[in-house]
């Protein structure tokens, strides 16, 4: 599971456990689009505390771009009548960091990205502390809302063995993109993927004088 | 009801690389859509408290590489001096400015509709901003509203439709071609120098203001105050890791070294998570990406997530007691030793 997504599930479960949201949490649904092994990830999420899962089957190698994922999630959110969507701030493979913001735009909802703290107030208000360049800022929105998680939000729990067993009995719905009326339309063509030019280590020096001399030689000081 | 959405992407880096030979044959460069109209680019600039963020001038440099006219965009209260200053940027043809205090905090809920209207009016082929907290927050929302797939954190422009960006924490470099009629791009600041001020005289024009309401309200901020250079743009960075042992030791060892070098202070995730340093100082895949003249890693082992944030530095120096630490594989100069002895000694010798 993408590490930022673990944070999303943990936060959802904590909101329920701490009764942080007025009115409580009725349902935690997890959704993933990907090949068969995405179902394993969904089982892990249910072992962490999610109630049910939706697996949108996408063939191996047919990755979805963030815009397509956002369109899919928009349909899912409307169908499931969710009023809070928590996503990771970025996936650690394509590092795009877009899906949550795109979903918020498509739904016309409030968004709070890179959250390090989420607090609920009266009348469905939500205050979110966000990590920004140089520090943090706090914004206040209202449900329905999109939140993306940052590293400092929480520490995800490990799924215990009994919970892993229980998760096997929780409902996992299998769907396709067509069920949501979404096409996998790719806008970006990957022309090539290369390995970055390797950096050659320059070796070690014996002492601090050697370090200073080498830095001078390299023009760094 | 509460719903958590997640996304799984198969780890297919290796396969991509294997496919490279097969797919590179079709790297045509310009898509037919891009040929239909001449390029024109909107560079979104940031301001804070009525001051132009000079780092955001990198967007103009990137925009110039596209070819075609470049317009800058600024919005906020007392925007005139900001617009006037930005108008002197080298290579800028026009500044679009919108005066309205509602845009001061860069809230995406009203800033995105503002950009959408101005992008439609200007008929731009490219929209560029920095991959900063602001750019990351706002631009994907704009792209989605205009049904385009954004290209994040690019490090190079090959043609008006082809861009280069690191993926997998910088362990692979992807070249992608966009088929969208308007291309939304965030740029890695360290890959494009800021456009020079004082060289141009662009016209300042008033933009359209849709005055959309924001359902989200800005409450407060808490920014780290420092007299040292800004981490993202500093010429020299000294960075501390878990080896510093405590916050007191971190400050006691790293601050004099930073002062002796005139450097900014950075930190590894381990140091930040242990509370030795502020979150905003984290260098790495999920923190800041820096590329200074000198990066000095102190007590940092060199995990790939950390290397992703600093491996484009010109010179990397490392001090670590573990001679086998991976940081030494990328360091131009390495010193094996106890940082509590070596760093103070180095600081003294640098002062001379």
Coordinates of C-alpha atoms in Angstrom, one line a residue:
Chain A
X1 CA 0.0 0.0 0.0
X2 CA 1.2 3.5 -0.8
X3 CA 2.4 4.8 2.6
X4 CA 0.3 8.0 2.3
X5 CA -2.8 5.8 1.8
X6 CA -2.1 4.0 5.1
X7 CA -2.2 7.3 6.8
X8 CA -5.6 8.0 5.1
X9 CA -7.1 4.8 6.5
X10 CA -5.6 5.3 9.9
X11 CA -7.1 8.8 10.1
X12 CA -10.5 7.6 9.0
X13 CA -10.5 4.8 11.6
X14 CA -9.2 7.3 14.3
X15 CA -12.0 9.8 13.5
X16 CA -14.5 7.0 14.1
X17 CA -12.7 5.6 17.3
X18 CA -12.2 9.0 18.9
X19 CA -15.8 10.0 17.9
X20 CA -14.1 13.1 16.6
X21 CA -16.8 13.9 14.1
X22 CA -20.1 15.0 15.5
X23 CA -22.6 12.4 14.5
X24 CA -19.9 9.7 14.3
X25 CA -18.8 7.8 11.3
X26 CA -21.4 5.6 9.7
X27 CA -19.3 3.8 7.1
X28 CA -15.7 3.6 6.0
X29 CA -15.4 2.5 2.4
X30 CA -12.1 2.0 0.7
X31 CA -11.6 2.0 -3.1
X32 CA -8.8 1.1 -5.3
X33 CA -8.4 0.8 -9.1
X34 CA -5.8 -1.7 -10.2
X35 CA -5.1 -5.3 -11.2
X36 CA -6.1 -8.3 -9.1
X37 CA -3.5 -7.7 -6.4
X38 CA -5.2 -4.4 -5.5
X39 CA -7.7 -6.6 -3.8
X40 CA -5.0 -7.6 -1.3
X41 CA -4.4 -4.0 -0.5
X42 CA -8.1 -3.5 0.1
X43 CA -8.1 -6.5 2.5
X44 CA -5.3 -4.9 4.4
X45 CA -7.3 -1.6 4.6
X46 CA -10.3 -3.6 6.0
X47 CA -8.0 -5.3 8.5
X48 CA -7.0 -1.8 9.7
X49 CA -10.6 -0.9 10.3
X50 CA -12.4 -0.1 7.0
X51 CA -15.9 -1.6 6.7
X52 CA -16.0 -2.5 3.0
X53 CA -14.2 -2.1 -0.2
X54 CA -14.7 -1.5 -3.9
X55 CA -12.1 -2.9 -6.3
X56 CA -12.2 -1.3 -9.7
X57 CA -10.6 -3.9 -11.9
X58 CA -8.0 -2.4 -14.3
X59 CA -5.7 -4.7 -16.2
X60 CA -2.1 -4.9 -15.3
X61 CA -0.2 -2.2 -17.2
X62 CA -3.3 -0.1 -17.9
X63 CA -2.5 2.5 -15.3
X64 CA -4.9 5.3 -14.9
X65 CA -3.8 9.0 -15.0
X66 CA -4.7 11.1 -11.9
X67 CA -7.5 12.9 -13.9
X68 CA -9.1 9.6 -14.8
X69 CA -8.8 8.4 -11.1
X70 CA -10.4 11.7 -10.0
X71 CA -13.3 11.2 -12.5
X72 CA -13.8 7.6 -11.3
X73 CA -13.7 8.8 -7.6
X74 CA -16.2 11.5 -8.4
X75 CA -18.7 8.9 -9.7
X76 CA -18.0 6.6 -6.7
X77 CA -18.3 9.4 -4.2
X78 CA -21.7 10.4 -5.6
X79 CA -22.9 6.9 -5.8
X80 CA -21.8 6.0 -2.3
X81 CA -23.0 9.4 -1.0
X82 CA -19.7 10.0 0.9
X83 CA -19.1 13.3 2.5
X84 CA -15.5 13.1 3.3
X85 CA -12.8 11.7 1.1
X86 CA -9.3 11.2 2.4
X87 CA -6.5 10.5 0.0
X88 CA -2.7 10.4 0.2
X89 CA -0.9 13.5 -0.9
X90 CA 1.0 11.6 -3.6
X91 CA 1.7 8.1 -4.7
X92 CA 5.4 7.2 -4.4
X93 CA 5.7 5.8 -7.9
X94 CA 4.6 8.6 -10.2
X95 CA 4.9 11.3 -7.6
X96 CA 2.3 13.4 -9.3
X97 CA 0.4 14.7 -6.2
X98 CA -2.8 15.6 -8.1
X99 CA -5.7 13.3 -7.5
X100 CA -7.2 14.8 -4.4
X101 CA -7.1 18.4 -5.8
X102 CA -8.6 17.2 -9.1
X103 CA -11.4 15.4 -7.3
X104 CA -12.1 18.4 -5.1
X105 CA -12.3 20.6 -8.3
X106 CA -14.6 18.1 -10.1
X107 CA -16.9 17.9 -7.1
X108 CA -16.7 21.6 -6.3
X109 CA -15.8 20.7 -2.7
X110 CA -13.4 22.3 -0.1
X111 CA -9.9 20.8 -0.2
X112 CA -7.2 20.7 2.4
X113 CA -4.0 19.2 1.1
X114 CA -0.9 17.8 3.0
X115 CA -2.8 17.6 6.3
X116 CA -0.9 17.1 9.5
X117 CA -3.9 17.6 11.8
X118 CA -7.6 17.2 11.3
X119 CA -10.1 18.5 13.9
X120 CA -13.9 18.5 13.7
X121 CA -16.1 21.3 15.1
X122 CA -19.7 22.2 15.3
X123 CA -22.0 22.0 12.3
X124 CA -19.8 19.8 10.1
X125 CA -16.9 22.2 10.2
X126 CA -13.4 20.8 9.8
X127 CA -10.2 22.6 10.7
X128 CA -7.1 21.2 9.0
X129 CA -3.5 22.1 9.7
X130 CA -1.5 21.7 6.5
X131 CA 2.2 21.4 5.9
X132 CA 3.3 24.3 3.6
X133 CA 6.7 25.7 2.5
X134 CA 8.3 27.1 5.6
X135 CA 5.8 25.8 8.2
X136 CA 2.2 25.1 8.6
X137 CA -1.1 26.8 7.9
X138 CA -4.6 26.1 9.2
X139 CA -7.8 26.3 7.1
X140 CA -11.3 25.7 8.0
X141 CA -13.8 24.0 5.7
X142 CA -17.1 22.3 6.0
X143 CA -18.2 18.8 5.0
X144 CA -18.3 17.6 2.3
X145 CA -14.6 17.9 2.0
X146 CA -11.4 16.4 0.5
X147 CA -8.4 15.9 2.6
X148 CA -5.0 14.7 1.5
X149 CA -2.6 13.3 4.1
X150 CA 1.0 14.2 4.9
X151 CA 3.5 12.1 6.8
X152 CA 3.0 13.8 10.2
X153 CA -0.7 13.2 10.3
X154 CA -0.6 9.9 12.3
X155 CA 1.2 6.7 12.7
X156 CA -0.6 3.9 10.9
X157 CA -1.4 0.8 12.9
X158 CA -0.4 -2.8 12.0
X159 CA -3.3 -5.1 11.2
X160 CA -3.5 -7.8 13.9
X161 CA -4.0 -11.4 12.9
X162 CA -7.6 -11.6 14.2
X163 CA -8.5 -8.4 12.3
X164 CA -6.9 -9.9 9.1
X165 CA -9.1 -12.9 9.6
X166 CA -12.2 -10.7 10.1
X167 CA -11.3 -8.6 7.1
X168 CA -11.7 -11.7 4.9
X169 CA -15.4 -11.7 5.7
X170 CA -16.0 -8.0 5.0
X171 CA -17.7 -7.1 1.7
X172 CA -15.5 -6.4 -1.3
X173 CA -17.4 -5.3 -4.4
X174 CA -15.8 -5.9 -7.8
X175 CA -16.4 -3.2 -10.4
X176 CA -15.1 -2.0 -13.7
X177 CA -14.5 1.5 -15.1
X178 CA -17.6 1.0 -17.3
X179 CA -19.7 0.6 -14.2
X180 CA -18.8 4.2 -13.3
X181 CA -19.1 5.4 -16.9
X182 CA -15.4 6.3 -17.0
X183 CA -13.0 5.6 -19.9
X184 CA -9.3 5.1 -19.5
X185 CA -8.3 7.9 -21.7
X186 CA -4.6 8.7 -21.5
X187 CA -3.5 12.3 -22.2
X188 CA 0.2 11.7 -21.5
X189 CA 2.3 9.4 -23.6
X190 CA 5.4 8.1 -21.9
X191 CA 8.0 8.3 -24.6
X192 CA 10.8 6.9 -22.5
X193 CA 11.9 6.1 -19.0
X194 CA 15.6 6.2 -18.3
X195 CA 17.7 5.7 -15.2
X196 CA 19.2 9.0 -14.0
X197 CA 22.9 9.5 -14.7
X198 CA 24.6 7.8 -11.8
X199 CA 26.5 9.9 -9.4
X200 CA 30.1 8.8 -8.8
X201 CA 31.3 9.0 -5.3
X202 CA 34.5 10.9 -5.0
X203 CA 36.1 8.8 -2.3
X204 CA 37.0 9.5 1.3
X205 CA 39.4 11.7 3.0
X206 CA 41.4 11.0 6.2
X207 CA 40.7 14.0 8.3
X208 CA 39.0 17.4 8.5
X209 CA 42.0 19.1 6.8
X210 CA 41.6 16.7 3.9
X211 CA 37.9 17.6 3.8
X212 CA 38.5 21.3 3.7
X213 CA 41.2 20.9 1.0
X214 CA 38.9 18.8 -1.1
X215 CA 36.0 21.2 -0.8
X216 CA 38.4 24.0 -1.9
X217 CA 39.6 22.0 -4.8
X218 CA 36.0 21.3 -5.9
X219 CA 35.2 25.0 -5.6
X220 CA 32.5 24.4 -3.0
X221 CA 34.0 26.8 -0.4
Chain B
X1 CA -20.8 8.3 5.6
X2 CA -17.1 8.5 5.3
X3 CA -15.1 7.2 2.5
X4 CA -11.4 6.7 2.0
X5 CA -10.1 6.6 -1.5
X6 CA -6.8 5.0 -2.4
X7 CA -5.0 4.2 -5.5
X8 CA -2.7 1.4 -6.4
X9 CA -0.3 1.5 -9.3
X10 CA 1.7 -1.6 -10.2
X11 CA 5.4 -1.3 -9.7
X12 CA 6.3 -1.4 -13.3
X13 CA 9.4 0.7 -13.4
X14 CA 11.5 -2.2 -14.8
X15 CA 9.0 -3.0 -17.5
X16 CA 8.9 0.7 -18.6
X17 CA 12.7 0.7 -18.9
X18 CA 12.5 -2.5 -20.9
X19 CA 10.0 -0.9 -23.2
X20 CA 12.0 2.2 -23.8
X21 CA 13.6 0.9 -27.0
X22 CA 10.2 0.0 -28.4
X23 CA 8.5 3.2 -27.6
X24 CA 11.2 5.7 -28.2
X25 CA 10.7 5.3 -32.0
X26 CA 7.4 7.3 -31.7
X27 CA 8.9 10.3 -30.0
X28 CA 7.7 12.8 -32.5
X29 CA 7.8 15.8 -30.3
X30 CA 5.0 18.0 -31.5
X31 CA 1.4 16.7 -31.3
X32 CA -1.0 17.8 -34.0
X33 CA -3.0 19.6 -31.4
X34 CA -0.1 21.7 -30.5
X35 CA 0.5 22.7 -34.1
X36 CA -3.0 24.2 -34.5
X37 CA -2.2 27.4 -32.6
X38 CA 0.9 29.2 -31.7
X39 CA 2.2 28.7 -28.2
X40 CA 1.4 31.3 -25.6
X41 CA 2.1 30.7 -21.9
X42 CA 0.7 32.0 -18.6
X43 CA 3.3 31.9 -15.8
X44 CA 1.5 32.1 -12.4
X45 CA 3.6 34.1 -9.9
X46 CA 3.3 34.0 -6.1
X47 CA 3.1 36.9 -3.7
X48 CA 2.9 37.0 0.0
X49 CA 2.0 40.1 2.1
X50 CA 2.3 42.3 -1.0
X51 CA 5.7 41.1 -1.9
X52 CA 6.6 39.2 -5.0
X53 CA 8.1 35.7 -4.4
X54 CA 11.2 35.8 -6.4
X55 CA 11.5 32.1 -6.4
X56 CA 8.3 32.0 -8.5
X57 CA 10.1 33.8 -11.3
X58 CA 11.5 30.4 -12.3
X59 CA 8.1 29.9 -14.0
X60 CA 8.9 32.7 -16.4
X61 CA 12.3 31.1 -17.3
X62 CA 10.5 27.8 -18.1
X63 CA 7.8 29.6 -20.0
X64 CA 10.4 31.3 -22.2
X65 CA 11.7 27.8 -23.2
X66 CA 8.3 27.0 -24.7
X67 CA 8.7 29.8 -27.2
X68 CA 5.9 32.3 -27.9
X69 CA 4.7 35.1 -25.8
X70 CA 4.8 34.8 -22.0
X71 CA 2.3 36.5 -19.7
X72 CA 2.7 36.6 -15.9
X73 CA -0.2 36.3 -13.5
X74 CA -0.5 37.8 -10.0
X75 CA -3.5 38.3 -7.7
X76 CA -4.1 39.7 -4.2
X77 CA -4.6 42.9 -2.3
X78 CA -2.3 45.9 -3.0
X79 CA -1.2 44.0 -6.1
X80 CA 0.1 47.0 -8.1
X81 CA 3.6 47.1 -6.7
X82 CA 3.9 43.3 -7.1
X83 CA 2.7 43.6 -10.7
X84 CA 5.0 46.5 -11.4
X85 CA 8.0 44.6 -10.0
X86 CA 7.2 41.4 -11.9
X87 CA 6.7 43.5 -15.1
X88 CA 10.5 44.1 -15.1
X89 CA 11.2 40.4 -15.4
X90 CA 13.3 39.4 -18.4
X91 CA 11.3 37.8 -21.1
X92 CA 7.8 38.7 -19.9
X93 CA 5.4 40.3 -22.5
X94 CA 2.5 41.1 -20.2
X95 CA 1.4 40.9 -16.6
X96 CA -2.2 40.0 -15.8
X97 CA -3.1 41.4 -12.4
X98 CA -6.2 41.0 -10.3
X99 CA -6.6 43.2 -7.2
X100 CA -8.7 41.4 -4.6
X101 CA -7.8 40.5 -1.0
X102 CA -9.8 37.3 -1.4
X103 CA -6.8 35.9 -3.3
X104 CA -4.1 36.7 -0.7
X105 CA -3.9 33.3 0.8
X106 CA -4.0 31.4 -2.5
X107 CA -7.1 29.3 -1.5
X108 CA -7.7 26.9 -4.3
X109 CA -11.5 27.1 -4.0
X110 CA -11.5 30.7 -5.4
X111 CA -8.1 30.9 -6.9
X112 CA -8.8 28.0 -9.3
X113 CA -12.0 29.6 -10.8
X114 CA -10.0 32.9 -11.1
X115 CA -7.3 31.1 -13.1
X116 CA -9.8 29.2 -15.2
X117 CA -11.5 32.5 -16.3
X118 CA -8.1 34.2 -17.1
X119 CA -6.8 31.1 -18.9
X120 CA -10.0 31.0 -21.1
X121 CA -9.8 34.7 -21.8
X122 CA -6.1 34.5 -22.8
X123 CA -6.4 31.3 -24.8
X124 CA -3.1 30.0 -23.4
X125 CA -1.5 26.8 -24.7
X126 CA 0.6 26.4 -21.5
X127 CA 0.1 27.3 -17.9
X128 CA 3.1 27.1 -15.7
X129 CA 3.7 27.5 -12.0
X130 CA 6.2 26.3 -9.3
X131 CA 5.9 22.9 -7.7
X132 CA 5.5 24.7 -4.4
X133 CA 2.9 24.3 -1.6
X134 CA 0.7 26.8 -3.6
X135 CA 1.3 25.3 -7.0
X136 CA 0.7 21.8 -5.8
X137 CA -2.5 22.8 -4.1
X138 CA -4.1 24.9 -6.8
X139 CA -2.9 23.8 -10.3
X140 CA -4.4 20.3 -10.3
X141 CA -7.8 21.8 -9.4
X142 CA -7.5 24.2 -12.3
X143 CA -6.4 21.4 -14.7
X144 CA -9.4 19.2 -13.7
X145 CA -11.8 22.1 -14.2
X146 CA -10.4 22.5 -17.7
X147 CA -10.3 18.7 -18.3
X148 CA -6.5 18.5 -18.7
X149 CA -4.0 16.1 -17.2
X150 CA -1.3 18.1 -15.4
X151 CA 2.4 17.3 -15.7
X152 CA 3.9 17.7 -12.2
X153 CA 7.4 18.8 -11.1
X154 CA 9.2 18.9 -14.5
X155 CA 12.9 19.3 -14.6
X156 CA 13.3 20.0 -18.4
X157 CA 11.3 21.0 -21.5
X158 CA 12.2 19.2 -24.7
X159 CA 9.5 20.7 -26.9
X160 CA 6.3 22.5 -26.4
X161 CA 4.5 19.2 -25.8
X162 CA 7.4 17.0 -24.4
X163 CA 8.6 17.3 -20.8
X164 CA 11.0 15.5 -18.5
X165 CA 10.1 14.6 -14.9
X166 CA 11.5 12.4 -12.2
X167 CA 9.4 9.5 -10.9
X168 CA 9.9 6.8 -8.3
X169 CA 11.7 9.2 -5.9
X170 CA 14.0 10.3 -8.7
X171 CA 15.2 6.8 -9.4
X172 CA 13.8 7.0 -12.9
X173 CA 13.4 9.9 -15.4
X174 CA 10.3 9.9 -17.6
X175 CA 9.9 11.8 -20.8
X176 CA 6.2 12.4 -21.4
X177 CA 4.3 14.0 -24.3
X178 CA 1.1 15.7 -23.5
X179 CA -1.8 15.6 -26.0
X180 CA -3.9 18.2 -24.1
X181 CA -4.7 21.4 -25.9
X182 CA -3.6 23.4 -22.9
X183 CA -0.7 22.0 -20.9
X184 CA -0.7 22.5 -17.1
X185 CA 2.8 22.2 -15.7
X186 CA 4.4 22.6 -12.3
X187 CA 8.2 23.1 -12.4
X188 CA 10.9 22.0 -10.0
X189 CA 12.4 25.3 -8.9
X190 CA 15.9 24.0 -8.7
X191 CA 15.8 23.1 -12.4
X192 CA 15.0 26.5 -13.7
X193 CA 16.8 29.7 -12.6
X194 CA 14.5 32.6 -11.7
X195 CA 14.0 35.2 -14.5
X196 CA 16.1 38.3 -13.9
X197 CA 14.3 41.4 -12.7
X198 CA 15.0 44.9 -14.0
X199 CA 15.6 43.9 -17.6
X200 CA 12.0 44.0 -19.0
X201 CA 9.1 46.4 -19.2
X202 CA 6.0 44.3 -19.7
X203 CA 2.6 46.0 -19.9
X204 CA 0.4 45.5 -16.8
X205 CA -3.2 44.5 -17.7
X206 CA -6.2 43.9 -15.4
X207 CA -7.5 40.4 -15.5
X208 CA -11.0 39.1 -15.1
X209 CA -12.3 38.5 -11.6
X210 CA -15.1 35.9 -11.3
X211 CA -15.3 36.6 -7.6
X212 CA -16.1 33.0 -6.7
X213 CA -16.8 32.3 -3.0
X214 CA -14.4 30.0 -1.2
X215 CA -16.2 27.5 1.1
X216 CA -12.8 27.2 2.9
X217 CA -11.5 29.9 5.2
X218 CA -7.9 30.6 6.0
X219 CA -7.4 30.7 9.8
X220 CA -3.7 31.0 10.7
X221 CA -0.2 30.1 9.8
X222 CA 2.9 29.3 11.8
X223 CA 6.1 29.7 9.7
X224 CA 9.6 29.0 10.9
X225 CA 11.5 32.3 11.2
X226 CA 15.1 32.3 10.3
X227 CA 17.8 34.7 9.3
X228 CA 19.6 32.0 7.4
X229 CA 19.1 31.6 3.6
X230 CA 15.9 29.9 2.4
X231 CA 16.4 26.1 2.2
X232 CA 15.0 25.7 -1.3
X233 CA 17.2 28.4 -2.9
X234 CA 20.3 28.4 -0.7
X235 CA 23.7 28.1 -2.4
X236 CA 24.9 25.9 0.5
X237 CA 23.0 23.5 2.7
X238 CA 24.1 21.6 5.7
X239 CA 21.8 18.8 6.7
X240 CA 21.6 16.7 9.8
X241 CA 20.2 13.3 10.4
X242 CA 19.5 10.8 13.1
X243 CA 23.2 10.8 14.1
X244 CA 22.7 14.1 15.8
X245 CA 21.0 12.3 18.7
X246 CA 18.8 15.1 20.1
X247 CA 17.4 18.5 19.3
X248 CA 19.9 20.2 21.6
X249 CA 22.8 18.5 19.9
X250 CA 21.3 19.2 16.5
X251 CA 21.2 22.9 17.2
X252 CA 24.6 23.0 19.0
X253 CA 26.4 21.2 16.1
X254 CA 24.6 22.3 13.0
X255 CA 23.9 26.0 13.6
X256 CA 27.6 27.1 14.0
X257 CA 28.5 25.0 10.9
X258 CA 25.7 26.7 8.9
X259 CA 26.8 30.1 10.1
X260 CA 30.4 29.4 9.2
X261 CA 29.4 28.4 5.7
X262 CA 26.5 30.9 5.2
X263 CA 24.3 27.9 4.6
X264 CA 20.7 26.9 5.1
X265 CA 19.9 24.1 7.5
X266 CA 18.2 21.0 6.3
X267 CA 17.3 17.6 7.9
X268 CA 16.6 14.0 7.1
X269 CA 13.1 12.6 7.8
X270 CA 14.5 10.6 10.7
X271 CA 15.8 13.8 12.3
X272 CA 12.4 15.5 11.7
X273 CA 10.4 12.6 13.0
X274 CA 12.5 12.4 16.1
X275 CA 11.8 16.1 16.8
X276 CA 15.4 17.3 16.2
X277 CA 14.4 19.7 13.5
X278 CA 11.2 21.4 12.2
X279 CA 9.1 19.6 9.5
X280 CA 9.7 22.4 7.1
X281 CA 13.5 21.5 7.0
X282 CA 13.0 18.0 5.7
X283 CA 14.9 17.3 2.5
X284 CA 13.7 14.4 0.4
X285 CA 11.0 12.9 -1.8
X286 CA 8.2 14.0 0.5
X287 CA 10.0 17.1 1.7
X288 CA 12.0 19.7 -0.1
X289 CA 14.1 19.1 -3.2
X290 CA 17.3 21.1 -3.1
X291 CA 20.2 21.5 -5.6
X292 CA 22.8 23.8 -4.0
X293 CA 26.5 24.3 -4.8
X294 CA 27.4 22.4 -1.7
X295 CA 25.3 19.9 0.3
X296 CA 26.9 18.7 3.5
X297 CA 25.2 15.6 5.0
X298 CA 26.0 15.1 8.7
X299 CA 24.9 11.9 10.4
X300 CA 22.7 11.0 7.4
X301 CA 22.9 7.4 6.1
X302 CA 21.5 8.3 2.7
X303 CA 18.2 6.4 2.1
X304 CA 16.9 6.7 -1.4
X305 CA 14.0 8.9 -0.2
X306 CA 16.6 11.4 1.1
X307 CA 18.8 11.2 -2.0
X308 CA 15.8 12.1 -4.1
X309 CA 15.8 15.5 -2.5
X310 CA 19.5 16.4 -2.9
X311 CA 21.3 14.3 -5.5
X312 CA 21.3 17.1 -8.0
X313 CA 23.5 19.2 -5.7
X314 CA 26.8 20.3 -7.3
X315 CA 29.1 19.0 -4.6
X316 CA 28.0 16.6 -1.9
X317 CA 30.1 16.1 1.3
X318 CA 29.3 13.6 3.9
X319 CA 30.4 13.1 7.5
X320 CA 29.3 9.8 9.0
X321 CA 30.7 7.3 11.5
X322 CA 29.6 4.3 9.4
X323 CA 32.0 4.0 6.5
X324 CA 29.6 1.7 4.7
X325 CA 26.7 4.2 4.8
X326 CA 25.1 4.6 1.3
X327 CA 25.7 8.4 1.4
X328 CA 29.3 7.7 0.6
X329 CA 28.4 6.2 -2.7
X330 CA 27.1 9.6 -3.9
X331 CA 29.3 12.0 -1.9
X332 CA 32.1 13.8 -3.8
X333 CA 34.0 13.9 -0.6
X334 CA 33.4 11.7 2.5
X335 CA 34.8 11.7 6.0
X336 CA 34.4 8.7 8.3
X337 CA 34.3 9.8 11.9
X338 CA 32.3 10.9 14.9
X339 CA 30.3 14.0 13.9
X340 CA 30.5 15.4 17.4
X341 CA 34.3 15.7 17.0
X342 CA 34.6 16.3 13.3
X343 CA 31.9 19.0 12.8
X344 CA 33.1 21.4 15.5
X345 CA 36.7 21.0 14.2
X346 CA 35.5 21.7 10.7
X347 CA 33.5 24.7 11.9
X348 CA 36.6 26.1 13.5
X349 CA 38.7 25.6 10.4
X350 CA 36.1 27.1 8.1
X351 CA 36.0 30.2 10.3
X352 CA 39.7 30.9 9.6

